[in-house]
Short mmCIF file of C-alpha atoms in Angstrom, two decimals:
data_model
loop_
_atom_site.label_atom_id
_atom_site.label_comp_id
_atom_site.label_asym_id
_atom_site.label_seq_id
_atom_site.Cartn_x
_atom_site.Cartn_y
_atom_site.Cartn_z
CA ALA A 22 -99.73 179.40 -60.62
CA ALA A 23 -102.52 176.84 -60.34
CA ARG A 24 -100.42 174.73 -57.98
CA GLN A 25 -99.63 177.74 -55.79
CA ARG A 26 -103.31 178.70 -55.70
CA SER A 27 -104.25 175.16 -54.68
CA PHE A 28 -101.59 175.15 -51.96
CA ALA A 29 -102.83 178.50 -50.64
CA MET A 30 -106.42 177.23 -50.50
CA ALA A 31 -105.33 174.07 -48.67
CA ALA A 32 -103.33 176.10 -46.16
CA ALA A 33 -106.28 178.42 -45.54
CA ALA A 34 -108.57 175.43 -44.95
CA LEU A 35 -106.14 173.92 -42.46
CA VAL A 36 -105.85 177.24 -40.62
CA ARG A 37 -109.65 177.39 -40.25
CA ILE A 38 -109.77 173.81 -38.96
CA LEU A 39 -107.00 174.47 -36.42
CA ALA A 40 -108.68 177.70 -35.32
CA GLU A 41 -111.85 175.74 -34.54
CA LEU A 42 -109.83 173.16 -32.64
CA PHE A 43 -108.04 175.77 -30.52
CA LEU A 44 -111.36 177.50 -29.79
CA PHE A 45 -112.93 174.43 -28.23
CA LEU A 46 -109.71 173.49 -26.46
CA ALA A 47 -109.59 176.97 -24.94
CA LEU A 48 -113.18 176.57 -23.77
CA ALA A 49 -112.31 173.19 -22.25
CA LEU A 50 -109.30 174.68 -20.45
CA LEU A 51 -111.39 177.57 -19.11
CA SER A 52 -114.02 175.13 -17.87
CA GLU A 53 -111.39 172.96 -16.21
CA LEU A 54 -109.81 176.02 -14.57
CA ALA A 55 -113.21 177.07 -13.23
CA ARG A 56 -113.78 173.53 -11.98
CA CYS A 57 -110.50 173.57 -10.05
CA ILE A 58 -111.42 176.89 -8.46
CA ALA A 59 -114.90 175.62 -7.55
CA THR A 60 -113.40 172.46 -6.03
CA ARG A 61 -111.04 174.47 -3.84
CA ARG A 62 -113.94 176.59 -2.61
CA GLY A 63 -115.97 173.52 -1.72
CA SER A 64 -118.64 173.82 -4.44
CA VAL A 65 -118.75 170.11 -5.21
CA GLY A 66 -122.05 170.18 -7.13
CA PHE A 67 -121.01 173.07 -9.35
CA ALA A 68 -117.60 171.47 -9.91
CA SER A 69 -119.21 168.24 -11.13
CA LYS A 70 -121.29 170.22 -13.66
CA LEU A 71 -118.16 171.99 -14.88
CA ARG A 72 -116.48 168.61 -15.33
CA VAL A 73 -119.27 167.60 -17.70
CA CYS A 74 -118.81 170.92 -19.53
CA THR A 75 -115.08 170.21 -19.87
CA LEU A 76 -115.70 166.75 -21.27
CA VAL A 77 -118.30 168.07 -23.74
CA CYS A 78 -115.95 170.80 -25.01
CA SER A 79 -113.13 168.26 -25.32
CA TRP A 80 -115.36 165.90 -27.27
CA TYR A 81 -116.52 168.70 -29.56
CA SER A 82 -112.93 169.75 -30.21
CA VAL A 83 -112.08 166.26 -31.43
CA SER A 84 -115.37 165.42 -33.17
CA ILE A 85 -115.84 168.63 -35.13
CA THR A 86 -112.16 168.85 -36.05
CA LEU A 87 -112.21 165.26 -37.33
CA THR A 88 -115.37 165.96 -39.36
CA LEU A 89 -113.92 169.10 -40.96
CA PHE A 90 -110.57 167.41 -41.59
CA ASN A 91 -112.22 164.40 -43.23
CA LYS A 92 -114.28 166.66 -45.45
CA TRP A 93 -111.13 168.58 -46.45
CA ILE A 94 -109.29 165.34 -47.19
CA MET A 95 -112.14 163.95 -49.27
CA SER A 96 -112.54 167.18 -51.23
CA SER A 97 -108.80 167.43 -51.92
CA TRP A 98 -108.56 163.82 -53.05
CA ARG A 99 -111.62 164.22 -55.21
CA ASP A 100 -110.15 167.20 -57.03
CA GLY A 101 -106.77 165.52 -57.31
CA ALA A 102 -108.22 162.31 -58.81
CA MET A 103 -107.16 160.27 -55.76
CA ASP A 104 -110.53 159.03 -54.67
CA TYR A 105 -109.85 156.31 -52.06
CA PRO A 106 -111.84 157.12 -48.89
CA ILE A 107 -112.28 153.42 -48.07
CA PHE A 108 -108.52 152.91 -47.84
CA TYR A 109 -108.30 156.11 -45.80
CA THR A 110 -110.88 154.70 -43.38
CA MET A 111 -109.09 151.35 -43.19
CA THR A 112 -105.80 153.03 -42.23
CA HIS A 113 -107.75 154.93 -39.58
CA MET A 114 -108.91 151.62 -38.08
CA VAL A 115 -105.39 150.17 -38.22
CA MET A 116 -103.98 153.22 -36.45
CA LYS A 117 -106.63 152.93 -33.74
CA GLY A 118 -105.48 149.39 -33.04
CA CYS A 119 -101.82 150.44 -33.02
CA PHE A 120 -102.47 153.29 -30.59
CA ALA A 121 -104.52 151.02 -28.32
CA PHE A 122 -101.78 148.38 -28.32
CA THR A 123 -99.11 151.01 -27.60
CA HIS A 124 -101.10 152.38 -24.69
CA LEU A 125 -101.76 148.95 -23.20
CA ALA A 126 -98.16 147.76 -23.68
CA CYS A 127 -96.20 150.91 -22.79
CA VAL A 128 -98.43 152.87 -20.42
CA ARG A 129 -100.37 150.27 -18.47
CA ARG A 130 -97.82 147.47 -18.86
CA LYS A 131 -100.35 144.84 -17.85
CA ALA A 132 -101.48 141.70 -19.59
CA LEU A 133 -104.87 141.76 -21.22
CA PRO A 134 -107.59 140.29 -19.01
CA LYS A 135 -108.99 136.89 -19.88
CA THR A 136 -112.23 137.32 -21.75
CA SER A 137 -114.86 134.88 -22.93
CA PRO A 138 -115.25 134.09 -26.64
CA ARG A 139 -118.62 135.84 -26.47
CA ILE A 140 -116.96 139.15 -25.59
CA VAL A 141 -114.34 138.77 -28.33
CA VAL A 142 -116.93 137.88 -31.00
CA GLY A 143 -119.12 140.76 -29.81
CA ALA A 144 -116.19 143.16 -30.03
CA ALA A 145 -115.52 141.91 -33.56
CA PHE A 146 -119.11 142.66 -34.58
CA ILE A 147 -118.85 146.11 -33.03
CA GLY A 148 -115.63 146.70 -34.96
CA ALA A 149 -117.27 145.68 -38.23
CA PHE A 150 -120.23 147.99 -37.66
CA THR A 151 -117.86 150.81 -36.67
CA ALA A 152 -115.87 150.40 -39.89
CA ALA A 153 -119.04 150.43 -41.99
CA ASP A 154 -120.31 153.52 -40.16
CA VAL A 155 -117.10 155.53 -40.61
CA ALA A 156 -116.59 154.38 -44.20
CA ALA A 157 -120.11 155.41 -45.25
CA SER A 158 -119.68 158.75 -43.47
CA ASN A 159 -116.38 159.45 -45.22
CA LEU A 160 -117.82 158.48 -48.59
CA SER A 161 -120.72 160.88 -48.09
CA PHE A 162 -118.28 163.80 -47.79
CA VAL A 163 -117.55 163.40 -51.49
CA TYR A 164 -121.15 164.30 -52.33
CA ILE A 165 -122.59 166.55 -49.57
CA SER A 166 -121.51 169.50 -47.43
CA VAL A 167 -120.39 169.32 -43.81
CA SER A 168 -123.40 171.29 -42.54
CA PHE A 169 -125.84 168.95 -44.30
CA PHE A 170 -123.89 165.93 -43.01
CA VAL A 171 -124.12 167.15 -39.40
CA MET A 172 -127.86 167.80 -39.72
CA LEU A 173 -128.47 164.32 -41.10
CA LYS A 174 -126.24 162.71 -38.48
CA SER A 175 -128.53 164.01 -35.74
CA ALA A 176 -131.00 161.37 -36.92
CA SER A 177 -128.79 158.64 -35.43
CA LEU A 178 -130.89 158.90 -32.25
CA VAL A 179 -133.93 157.86 -34.28
CA PHE A 180 -132.22 154.73 -35.59
CA ILE A 181 -130.76 153.87 -32.18
CA LEU A 182 -134.21 154.09 -30.62
CA ALA A 183 -135.76 151.98 -33.40
CA VAL A 184 -133.12 149.23 -33.21
CA GLY A 185 -133.06 149.34 -29.40
CA THR A 186 -136.84 148.97 -29.25
CA LEU A 187 -136.85 146.07 -31.72
CA THR A 188 -134.20 144.25 -29.66
CA CYS A 189 -136.01 145.06 -26.38
CA ILE A 190 -133.02 146.96 -25.02
CA GLU A 191 -134.64 150.40 -25.04
CA ARG A 192 -138.15 151.13 -23.84
CA CYS A 193 -140.09 153.45 -26.14
CA THR A 194 -142.13 156.00 -24.18
CA VAL A 195 -144.42 158.79 -25.36
CA ARG A 196 -141.84 161.42 -24.38
CA ILE A 197 -139.06 159.70 -26.33
CA LEU A 198 -141.37 159.15 -29.31
CA PHE A 199 -142.28 162.85 -29.32
CA ALA A 200 -138.58 163.79 -29.33
CA VAL A 201 -137.98 161.41 -32.24
CA VAL A 202 -140.84 162.96 -34.22
CA VAL A 203 -139.44 166.46 -33.63
CA ILE A 204 -135.95 165.36 -34.74
CA SER A 205 -137.33 163.64 -37.84
CA GLY A 206 -139.35 166.74 -38.75
CA GLY A 207 -136.29 168.96 -38.43
CA ILE A 208 -134.25 166.63 -40.62
CA PHE A 209 -137.00 166.59 -43.26
CA ILE A 210 -137.08 170.40 -43.32
CA ALA A 211 -133.28 170.58 -43.55
CA SER A 212 -133.20 168.04 -46.38
CA TYR A 213 -136.01 169.74 -48.26
CA GLY A 214 -134.25 173.10 -48.11
CA GLU A 215 -130.79 171.83 -49.05
CA ALA A 216 -129.69 173.54 -52.24
CA ASP A 217 -127.06 170.92 -53.16
CA PHE A 218 -129.08 167.83 -52.27
CA ASN A 219 -127.42 164.64 -53.47
CA PRO A 220 -129.39 161.35 -53.21
CA LEU A 221 -126.25 159.21 -53.01
CA GLY A 222 -124.71 161.30 -50.24
CA PHE A 223 -128.04 161.30 -48.40
CA ALA A 224 -128.28 157.50 -48.67
CA LEU A 225 -124.70 157.03 -47.46
CA VAL A 226 -125.36 159.09 -44.31
CA LEU A 227 -128.51 157.10 -43.59
CA MET A 228 -126.54 153.87 -44.04
CA SER A 229 -123.90 155.12 -41.61
CA GLU A 230 -126.63 155.89 -39.07
CA VAL A 231 -128.04 152.37 -39.35
CA PHE A 232 -124.58 150.90 -38.78
CA ALA A 233 -124.03 153.28 -35.86
CA ALA A 234 -127.30 152.18 -34.27
CA LEU A 235 -126.36 148.51 -34.66
CA ARG A 236 -122.96 149.25 -33.17
CA TRP A 237 -124.34 150.90 -30.04
CA VAL A 238 -127.00 148.24 -29.51
CA VAL A 239 -124.47 145.41 -29.83
CA THR A 240 -122.17 147.32 -27.47
CA GLN A 241 -124.97 147.46 -24.92
CA MET A 242 -125.74 143.76 -25.36
CA VAL A 243 -122.19 142.42 -25.33
CA LEU A 244 -119.83 144.75 -23.50
CA HIS A 245 -122.09 146.25 -20.84
CA GLY A 246 -121.03 144.86 -17.48
CA GLY A 247 -118.06 143.04 -18.99
CA LYS A 248 -114.42 143.16 -18.02
CA LEU A 249 -113.22 145.30 -20.93
CA ASP A 250 -112.59 149.00 -20.58
CA SER A 251 -112.67 151.45 -23.49
CA MET A 252 -109.02 151.02 -24.55
CA GLN A 253 -109.18 147.24 -24.41
CA ALA A 254 -112.40 147.29 -26.41
CA VAL A 255 -110.72 149.40 -29.12
CA PHE A 256 -107.83 146.92 -29.23
CA TYR A 257 -110.18 143.98 -29.81
CA MET A 258 -112.36 145.88 -32.30
CA ALA A 259 -109.58 147.27 -34.52
CA PRO A 260 -108.67 144.01 -36.36
CA ALA A 261 -112.30 143.38 -37.29
CA SER A 262 -112.74 147.00 -38.35
CA ALA A 263 -109.75 146.90 -40.70
CA THR A 264 -110.54 143.43 -42.06
CA THR A 265 -114.13 144.41 -42.87
CA LEU A 266 -112.94 147.09 -45.27
CA VAL A 267 -110.28 145.03 -47.07
CA PRO A 268 -112.67 143.63 -49.76
CA PHE A 269 -113.97 147.12 -50.52
CA VAL A 270 -110.42 148.51 -50.80
CA ALA A 271 -109.53 145.73 -53.24
CA THR A 272 -112.60 146.27 -55.44
CA LEU A 273 -113.24 150.05 -55.32
#
């Protein structure tokens, strides 16, 4: 009976996750349909705005679904005494590399462009920071709720601005500083009112935001204006991402 109840709860959770996915995909399809109609009628400006709407809905469908699925996986493993989110994250990084290689080899069917050692080393650093960011985020799901995680993750803009300003990549203006103060105040209020506040989960999310900020700053410094596109960058980053997590998988 307990096993059947657990299976029913897992099935219900998956149904809710898929329902959210189909909702955003439907919104993306509606936006794309409206964009096609606007393009045929000659409304180029409105069509370009609808294209942005389509991309945003598509991104939300993937991002939110992945967040909810990761939380479900972490909660199920936690209850089932199979607590290995680091290994789960490492397999995620390996699969990213496999998918990128498959796309480059089977779809594009072109040799990888010659890149300088600086680009390759930079991609490796980006991969390491990406692995640390995702691993810390997945670990935090063991201790905090999804809603609290999303609220804390909005602070990534604060860390990106801070690291970008320190490295002289981003210029800090009064308008941007005001936005950062507003975001920080909202996060403080959300954290203060969280009923199930967990210091370890809170610290893990903040660590993931620091790694995310480092990742985006290094991306701007190394890959901006280079010869790598997004799929090639994923291919070069995946080995470093997986290798970074191997010591933690072996020890945790």
